[in-house]
mmCIF file of C-alpha atoms in Angstrom:
data_model
loop_
_atom_site.group_PDB
_atom_site.id
_atom_site.type_symbol
_atom_site.label_atom_id
_atom_site.label_comp_id
_atom_site.label_asym_id
_atom_site.label_seq_id
_atom_site.Cartn_x
_atom_site.Cartn_y
_atom_site.Cartn_z
ATOM 1 C CA MET A 16 151.875 95.667 83.914
ATOM 2 C CA ILE A 17 148.799 96.460 81.805
ATOM 3 C CA GLU A 18 146.430 98.265 83.766
ATOM 4 C CA ILE A 19 142.489 99.569 83.488
ATOM 5 C CA GLN A 20 140.381 102.114 85.123
ATOM 6 C CA ASN A 21 137.078 102.752 84.812
ATOM 7 C CA LEU A 22 137.322 102.367 81.224
ATOM 8 C CA THR A 23 134.271 103.362 79.337
ATOM 9 C CA LYS A 24 133.334 104.464 74.898
ATOM 10 C CA ARG A 25 129.728 105.485 74.455
ATOM 11 C CA PHE A 26 128.976 106.468 71.025
ATOM 12 C CA ALA A 27 126.181 108.748 70.700
ATOM 13 C CA GLN A 28 123.554 106.893 73.374
ATOM 14 C CA HIS A 29 124.589 103.100 73.330
ATOM 15 C CA THR A 30 127.631 102.993 76.157
ATOM 16 C CA ALA A 31 129.840 99.771 74.528
ATOM 17 C CA VAL A 32 132.439 99.447 77.642
ATOM 18 C CA ASP A 33 130.795 100.537 81.209
ATOM 19 C CA GLY A 34 133.223 101.267 83.486
ATOM 20 C CA LEU A 35 135.734 98.567 83.122
ATOM 21 C CA SER A 36 138.440 97.887 85.208
ATOM 22 C CA PHE A 37 141.065 95.288 85.211
ATOM 23 C CA ARG A 38 145.685 94.552 85.215
ATOM 24 C CA VAL A 39 147.295 92.113 83.647
ATOM 25 C CA ARG A 40 150.835 91.641 84.581
ATOM 26 C CA ARG A 41 153.498 90.077 82.647
ATOM 27 C CA GLY A 42 153.512 86.090 81.857
ATOM 28 C CA GLU A 43 149.859 86.257 82.132
ATOM 29 C CA VAL A 44 147.974 85.203 79.685
ATOM 30 C CA LEU A 45 145.052 86.723 79.307
ATOM 31 C CA GLY A 46 141.933 85.695 77.744
ATOM 32 C CA PHE A 47 139.160 88.811 76.815
ATOM 33 C CA LEU A 48 135.588 86.834 76.164
ATOM 34 C CA GLY A 49 131.671 88.054 75.707
ATOM 35 C CA PRO A 50 128.976 87.389 73.613
ATOM 36 C CA ASN A 51 128.403 89.488 70.054
ATOM 37 C CA GLY A 52 128.060 93.212 70.895
ATOM 38 C CA ALA A 53 130.040 93.048 74.831
ATOM 39 C CA GLY A 54 132.581 95.079 74.144
ATOM 40 C CA LYS A 55 135.701 92.784 73.245
ATOM 41 C CA SER A 56 136.953 94.738 70.614
ATOM 42 C CA THR A 57 136.019 98.473 71.587
ATOM 43 C CA THR A 58 138.241 97.688 74.509
ATOM 44 C CA MET A 59 141.210 95.998 72.319
ATOM 45 C CA LYS A 60 140.750 99.193 70.509
ATOM 46 C CA MET A 61 140.737 101.748 73.254
ATOM 47 C CA LEU A 62 143.634 100.128 74.819
ATOM 48 C CA THR A 63 146.080 100.205 71.285
ATOM 49 C CA GLY A 64 144.815 104.016 70.640
ATOM 50 C CA PHE A 65 142.969 103.867 67.881
ATOM 51 C CA LEU A 66 140.255 105.098 69.631
ATOM 52 C CA ALA A 67 139.316 107.019 73.023
ATOM 53 C CA PRO A 68 137.986 106.256 76.097
ATOM 54 C CA SER A 69 134.455 108.786 77.049
ATOM 55 C CA SER A 70 136.388 108.204 80.243
ATOM 56 C CA GLY A 71 138.617 106.396 82.773
ATOM 57 C CA THR A 72 142.502 105.283 81.779
ATOM 58 C CA ALA A 73 144.634 102.854 80.557
ATOM 59 C CA SER A 74 148.435 102.246 80.545
ATOM 60 C CA ILE A 75 150.598 99.987 78.753
ATOM 61 C CA LEU A 76 154.001 99.079 80.663
ATOM 62 C CA GLY A 77 153.302 103.010 83.148
ATOM 63 C CA PHE A 78 152.558 104.585 79.764
ATOM 64 C CA ASP A 79 149.333 106.178 79.477
ATOM 65 C CA ILE A 80 147.387 105.398 76.067
ATOM 66 C CA LEU A 81 146.065 109.042 75.690
ATOM 67 C CA ARG A 82 149.043 110.997 77.195
ATOM 68 C CA GLN A 83 151.835 108.781 75.255
ATOM 69 C CA THR A 84 150.506 107.579 72.816
ATOM 70 C CA ARG A 85 153.081 107.145 70.998
ATOM 71 C CA LYS A 86 155.627 105.432 73.682
ATOM 72 C CA ALA A 87 152.699 102.841 75.103
ATOM 73 C CA GLN A 88 152.618 101.690 70.572
ATOM 74 C CA ARG A 89 155.826 100.658 70.851
ATOM 75 C CA GLN A 90 155.022 98.227 73.735
ATOM 76 C CA ILE A 91 152.584 96.678 71.854
ATOM 77 C CA GLY A 92 151.879 93.710 68.511
ATOM 78 C CA TYR A 93 148.595 94.484 67.076
ATOM 79 C CA LEU A 94 145.977 92.275 65.630
ATOM 80 C CA PRO A 95 142.848 93.658 65.292
ATOM 81 C CA GLU A 96 140.105 91.960 64.419
ATOM 82 C CA GLY A 97 140.094 90.427 61.135
ATOM 83 C CA ALA A 98 143.765 91.158 60.425
ATOM 84 C CA PRO A 99 142.955 94.109 57.996
ATOM 85 C CA CYS A 100 146.499 94.014 55.920
ATOM 86 C CA TYR A 101 147.279 95.764 52.109
ATOM 87 C CA GLY A 102 146.001 93.383 49.615
ATOM 88 C CA ASP A 103 148.062 94.084 46.493
ATOM 89 C CA MET A 104 150.931 94.127 48.364
ATOM 90 C CA SER A 105 152.778 90.265 48.192
ATOM 91 C CA VAL A 106 153.801 89.199 52.123
ATOM 92 C CA ARG A 107 157.776 90.068 51.514
ATOM 93 C CA GLY A 108 155.891 93.134 50.796
ATOM 94 C CA PHE A 109 154.290 93.602 53.575
ATOM 95 C CA LEU A 110 156.670 93.145 56.260
ATOM 96 C CA GLY A 111 159.604 94.285 54.606
ATOM 97 C CA PHE A 112 157.032 97.572 54.491
ATOM 98 C CA ILE A 113 156.214 97.008 58.551
ATOM 99 C CA ALA A 114 159.801 96.463 59.196
ATOM 100 C CA GLU A 115 160.639 99.949 58.170
ATOM 101 C CA VAL A 116 158.028 101.730 59.431
ATOM 102 C CA ARG A 117 159.935 99.532 63.061
ATOM 103 C CA GLY A 118 163.274 101.832 62.129
ATOM 104 C CA TYR A 119 164.459 98.707 60.789
ATOM 105 C CA ARG A 120 166.670 99.074 58.162
ATOM 106 C CA GLY A 121 169.329 96.972 56.272
ATOM 107 C CA ALA A 122 170.722 93.706 58.324
ATOM 108 C CA GLU A 123 168.408 93.510 60.933
ATOM 109 C CA ARG A 124 165.402 94.130 58.886
ATOM 110 C CA ARG A 125 165.901 90.959 56.018
ATOM 111 C CA ARG A 126 166.515 89.152 60.957
ATOM 112 C CA ARG A 127 163.706 90.751 61.691
ATOM 113 C CA ILE A 128 161.596 89.442 58.865
ATOM 114 C CA ASP A 129 163.322 85.821 58.838
ATOM 115 C CA ALA A 130 162.185 85.331 63.158
ATOM 116 C CA ALA A 131 158.651 86.116 61.972
ATOM 117 C CA VAL A 132 158.741 84.171 58.592
ATOM 118 C CA ALA A 133 160.026 81.129 60.165
ATOM 119 C CA ARG A 134 157.550 81.444 63.008
ATOM 120 C CA LEU A 135 154.221 81.468 61.106
ATOM 121 C CA GLU A 136 155.762 78.721 58.568
ATOM 122 C CA LEU A 137 155.258 81.182 55.762
ATOM 123 C CA GLU A 138 157.819 80.898 53.389
ATOM 124 C CA ARG A 139 156.112 79.392 50.549
ATOM 125 C CA VAL A 140 153.622 81.781 50.010
ATOM 126 C CA LEU A 141 156.298 84.995 50.565
ATOM 127 C CA GLY A 142 155.756 86.183 46.341
ATOM 128 C CA GLN A 143 151.960 86.126 47.513
ATOM 129 C CA THR A 144 149.589 88.992 47.129
ATOM 130 C CA ILE A 145 148.010 88.746 50.515
ATOM 131 C CA GLU A 146 144.687 88.949 48.904
ATOM 132 C CA THR A 147 145.350 86.033 47.080
ATOM 133 C CA LEU A 148 145.864 84.374 49.990
ATOM 134 C CA SER A 149 143.383 82.462 52.032
ATOM 135 C CA LYS A 150 141.382 83.639 55.226
ATOM 136 C CA GLY A 151 144.462 80.981 57.566
ATOM 137 C CA PHE A 152 146.625 82.844 55.778
ATOM 138 C CA LYS A 153 145.584 86.195 56.258
ATOM 139 C CA ARG A 154 145.549 85.166 59.790
ATOM 140 C CA ARG A 155 149.636 84.427 59.855
ATOM 141 C CA VAL A 156 150.386 87.211 57.954
ATOM 142 C CA GLY A 157 148.950 89.615 60.838
ATOM 143 C CA LEU A 158 150.519 87.626 63.221
ATOM 144 C CA ALA A 159 153.601 87.989 61.646
ATOM 145 C CA GLN A 160 153.360 91.799 62.141
ATOM 146 C CA ALA A 161 152.459 91.903 64.972
ATOM 147 C CA ILE A 162 155.375 89.400 66.704
ATOM 148 C CA LEU A 163 157.902 91.665 64.275
ATOM 149 C CA HIS A 164 159.717 93.466 66.854
ATOM 150 C CA GLU A 165 159.470 91.366 69.364
ATOM 151 C CA PRO A 166 156.640 93.601 71.766
ATOM 152 C CA PRO A 167 156.440 93.217 75.277
ATOM 153 C CA VAL A 168 152.934 93.522 75.087
ATOM 154 C CA LEU A 169 150.551 91.398 72.407
ATOM 155 C CA ILE A 170 147.261 92.320 72.442
ATOM 156 C CA LEU A 171 145.442 89.564 69.432
ATOM 157 C CA ASP A 172 142.102 89.676 68.599
ATOM 158 C CA GLU A 173 140.037 86.352 67.084
ATOM 159 C CA PRO A 174 144.465 84.985 66.602
ATOM 160 C CA THR A 175 143.352 81.328 64.958
ATOM 161 C CA ASP A 176 140.037 82.259 63.148
ATOM 162 C CA GLY A 177 140.080 80.189 60.488
ATOM 163 C CA LEU A 178 143.528 78.427 60.459
ATOM 164 C CA ASP A 179 142.391 74.727 60.316
ATOM 165 C CA PRO A 180 143.662 71.915 63.448
ATOM 166 C CA ASN A 181 146.852 71.724 63.080
ATOM 167 C CA GLN A 182 147.465 76.167 62.649
ATOM 168 C CA LYS A 183 145.685 76.564 65.689
ATOM 169 C CA HIS A 184 148.067 74.389 67.230
ATOM 170 C CA GLN A 185 150.825 76.038 66.166
ATOM 171 C CA VAL A 186 149.496 79.565 67.316
ATOM 172 C CA ARG A 187 148.566 77.994 70.643
ATOM 173 C CA GLU A 188 152.815 76.731 71.008
ATOM 174 C CA LEU A 189 153.547 80.273 69.685
ATOM 175 C CA ILE A 190 151.850 81.789 72.181
ATOM 176 C CA ARG A 191 152.803 79.772 74.818
ATOM 177 C CA SER A 192 156.674 80.184 73.348
ATOM 178 C CA LEU A 193 156.663 84.124 73.604
ATOM 179 C CA SER A 194 154.360 83.745 76.933
ATOM 180 C CA GLN A 195 157.366 83.711 79.488
ATOM 181 C CA ASP A 196 158.199 87.251 79.234
ATOM 182 C CA ARG A 197 155.111 89.020 78.302
ATOM 183 C CA ILE A 198 151.916 90.545 79.112
ATOM 184 C CA ILE A 199 149.516 88.588 75.935
ATOM 185 C CA ILE A 200 145.741 89.303 75.609
ATOM 186 C CA ILE A 201 143.061 87.065 73.690
ATOM 187 C CA SER A 202 140.301 88.025 72.865
ATOM 188 C CA THR A 203 138.216 84.913 71.436
ATOM 189 C CA HIS A 204 135.291 83.601 71.412
ATOM 190 C CA ILE A 205 136.739 79.584 70.791
ATOM 191 C CA LEU A 206 136.520 78.231 74.522
ATOM 192 C CA GLU A 207 138.370 75.064 73.856
ATOM 193 C CA GLU A 208 141.890 78.585 73.732
ATOM 194 C CA VAL A 209 140.672 79.940 77.387
ATOM 195 C CA SER A 210 141.633 76.555 78.819
ATOM 196 C CA ALA A 211 144.029 75.748 76.012
ATOM 197 C CA VAL A 212 146.605 78.815 76.177
ATOM 198 C CA CYS A 213 145.239 81.143 78.611
ATOM 199 C CA SER A 214 146.501 81.404 82.292
ATOM 200 C CA ARG A 215 143.076 83.664 83.312
ATOM 201 C CA ALA A 216 140.008 84.592 82.087
ATOM 202 C CA VAL A 217 137.821 88.142 81.683
ATOM 203 C CA VAL A 218 133.923 87.950 80.801
ATOM 204 C CA ILE A 219 132.377 90.909 79.651
ATOM 205 C CA ALA A 220 128.998 91.164 79.017
ATOM 206 C CA ALA A 221 126.936 94.747 77.957
ATOM 207 C CA GLY A 222 130.525 96.402 78.373
ATOM 208 C CA ARG A 223 130.844 95.161 81.864
ATOM 209 C CA LEU A 224 133.603 92.928 84.171
ATOM 210 C CA VAL A 225 131.140 89.738 84.942
ATOM 211 C CA ALA A 226 134.274 87.366 86.059
ATOM 212 C CA ASP A 227 137.530 87.049 86.298
ATOM 213 C CA GLY A 228 139.879 84.360 87.088
ATOM 214 C CA THR A 229 142.272 81.298 86.238
ATOM 215 C CA PRO A 230 140.104 78.706 83.600
ATOM 216 C CA LEU A 231 140.194 76.621 86.331
ATOM 217 C CA GLU A 232 137.918 78.892 88.329
ATOM 218 C CA LEU A 233 135.290 79.530 86.356
ATOM 219 C CA GLU A 234 134.928 75.655 85.239
ATOM 220 C CA SER A 235 134.600 75.371 89.085
ATOM 221 C CA ARG A 236 131.449 77.845 88.783
ATOM 222 C CA SER A 237 129.439 74.799 86.531
ATOM 223 C CA ARG A 238 126.943 72.794 87.894
ATOM 224 C CA TYR A 239 129.312 70.054 86.073
ATOM 225 C CA HIS A 240 132.434 70.517 88.574
ATOM 226 C CA GLN A 241 133.325 66.840 90.217
ATOM 227 C CA ALA A 242 130.505 65.931 88.358
ATOM 228 C CA VAL A 243 131.001 61.732 87.462
ATOM 229 C CA THR A 244 130.424 60.020 83.731
ATOM 230 C CA LEU A 245 129.160 57.101 83.698
ATOM 231 C CA VAL A 246 129.552 55.454 80.534
ATOM 232 C CA GLY A 247 128.021 51.738 78.699
ATOM 233 C CA GLY A 248 126.526 49.392 81.220
ATOM 234 C CA GLU A 249 122.460 49.036 80.822
ATOM 235 C CA ALA A 250 121.824 47.621 84.871
ATOM 236 C CA LEU A 251 123.313 51.003 85.743
ATOM 237 C CA ASP A 252 120.316 52.064 88.465
ATOM 238 C CA GLN A 253 119.856 55.527 88.339
ATOM 239 C CA ALA A 254 117.753 55.936 91.522
ATOM 240 C CA ALA A 255 120.230 53.846 93.260
ATOM 241 C CA LEU A 256 122.901 56.550 92.182
ATOM 242 C CA ALA A 257 121.131 59.417 92.932
ATOM 243 C CA ALA A 258 120.724 58.619 96.299
ATOM 244 C CA LEU A 259 124.578 58.202 97.264
ATOM 245 C CA PRO A 260 125.803 61.187 99.732
ATOM 246 C CA GLY A 261 126.498 64.369 98.445
ATOM 247 C CA VAL A 262 124.712 63.685 94.836
ATOM 248 C CA ALA A 263 122.866 66.514 93.408
ATOM 249 C CA GLY A 264 120.998 64.515 90.605
ATOM 250 C CA VAL A 265 121.712 62.227 87.819
ATOM 251 C CA GLU A 266 121.373 62.776 83.899
ATOM 252 C CA ARG A 267 120.811 60.666 80.686
ATOM 253 C CA ASN A 268 122.135 61.175 77.651
ATOM 254 C CA ALA A 269 120.591 58.389 75.710
ATOM 255 C CA LEU A 270 122.117 58.781 72.464
ATOM 256 C CA GLU A 271 126.181 58.367 73.989
ATOM 257 C CA GLY A 272 124.339 55.908 76.641
ATOM 258 C CA SER A 273 125.344 57.679 79.504
ATOM 259 C CA LEU A 274 124.794 59.001 82.848
ATOM 260 C CA THR A 275 126.051 61.941 84.659
ATOM 261 C CA VAL A 276 126.179 61.515 88.151
ATOM 262 C CA LEU A 277 126.204 65.761 89.465
ATOM 263 C CA ALA A 278 127.562 66.623 93.007
ATOM 264 C CA ARG A 279 126.813 69.437 95.062
ATOM 265 C CA PRO A 280 128.829 72.510 95.318
ATOM 266 C CA GLY A 281 131.785 71.583 97.131
ATOM 267 C CA GLU A 282 130.847 67.567 97.332
ATOM 268 C CA VAL A 283 133.613 65.511 95.566
ATOM 269 C CA ILE A 284 131.725 61.505 94.766
ATOM 270 C CA PHE A 285 133.518 60.273 92.769
ATOM 271 C CA PRO A 286 134.463 58.123 95.482
ATOM 272 C CA GLN A 287 131.125 57.056 96.454
ATOM 273 C CA VAL A 288 129.569 56.256 92.837
ATOM 274 C CA ASN A 289 132.963 54.113 92.080
ATOM 275 C CA ALA A 290 132.314 52.079 95.204
ATOM 276 C CA LEU A 291 128.352 51.752 94.094
ATOM 277 C CA ILE A 292 130.173 50.122 90.696
ATOM 278 C CA HIS A 293 132.086 47.576 92.648
ATOM 279 C CA GLN A 294 129.024 46.379 94.524
ATOM 280 C CA ARG A 295 126.943 46.312 92.287
ATOM 281 C CA GLY A 296 129.078 44.434 89.722
ATOM 282 C CA TRP A 297 128.585 47.664 87.028
ATOM 283 C CA GLN A 298 130.379 46.693 83.339
ATOM 284 C CA VAL A 299 131.233 50.661 82.781
ATOM 285 C CA ARG A 300 133.559 51.241 79.988
ATOM 286 C CA GLU A 301 134.121 54.624 81.209
ATOM 287 C CA LEU A 302 134.248 56.600 83.849
ATOM 288 C CA ASP A 303 135.042 60.128 84.188
ATOM 289 C CA VAL A 304 134.993 63.029 86.326
ATOM 290 C CA GLU A 305 134.540 66.826 84.953
ATOM 291 C CA ARG A 306 136.726 69.845 85.962
ATOM 292 C CA GLY A 307 133.495 71.645 84.977
ATOM 293 C CA ARG A 308 132.363 73.053 81.511
ATOM 294 C CA LEU A 309 133.409 76.151 80.343
ATOM 295 C CA ASP A 310 130.687 77.062 77.565
ATOM 296 C CA GLU A 311 128.138 76.351 80.127
ATOM 297 C CA VAL A 312 129.819 78.832 82.978
ATOM 298 C CA PHE A 313 129.669 81.571 79.497
ATOM 299 C CA ARG A 314 125.677 80.682 78.907
ATOM 300 C CA THR A 315 125.228 81.324 82.096
ATOM 301 C CA LEU A 316 127.860 84.935 83.353
ATOM 302 C CA THR A 317 126.263 86.354 79.601
ATOM 303 C CA ARG A 318 123.009 85.062 79.328
ATOM 304 C CA GLY A 319 121.321 89.012 79.802
ATOM 305 C CA ASP A 320 123.526 90.416 77.810
ATOM 306 C CA ALA A 321 122.311 87.525 74.955
ATOM 307 C CA ALA A 322 118.606 88.645 75.813
#
């Protein structure tokens, strides 16, 4: 388990992280969310022992990050923001260096490097210097060094930043495959990543925790939770839809030619909307029920921080 209690970091007069507390258990993939400047990277650096907190505590699998720093760090695979690597080293040389720093020699060193290279598909760039790689490949090299020692805890700061859609899918599949018996924390601003790979999400703003729940729980806080969108059908009667039981309102999207019928909190309105469609004989090309919009929830939770 990772346990954070009242974690605080101050820089002169600025409080970057303010009394943050939460726990992460084995098998969880935690999405760590917040706007720019919310304190995400500062929290990551404290968790990994690169920054000392001003107050509060953090422990990694029972090892206090201040009092037992080396033991805590041995449990962690860390991908920092920007994936910093030694640019003048080749990919093969860099991963070999990391393996040796981790204490691996001989056949075990080769096995660990080969496994990380295969997982991140780095074979064709092994001989290149890191400074000549694309942003996406640099990110993949950073991920390879993070998983080289098969750590029980992975802390990843923007793991898919700069990757193309195929590479993003590959990294997400890797995270899923690693998550069964590990703790994984992903700091990201890509909200689709939360729905794609995270079992839980923590949202911070101005260094404080403002939400903690599963992606579905967060989406249920959206005004679009259980909303029904109708696409097509010029004869759609907006007033008739708005008058249905449980309906909070109707929004028209002229660009898409659609209507979105909003549900009151706790109401399920699809049966009423569907019945009205059949009753009026409307020709509807698409009929979708929304889980909620995470981006809208995120904006609502962090609006004061952004201001």
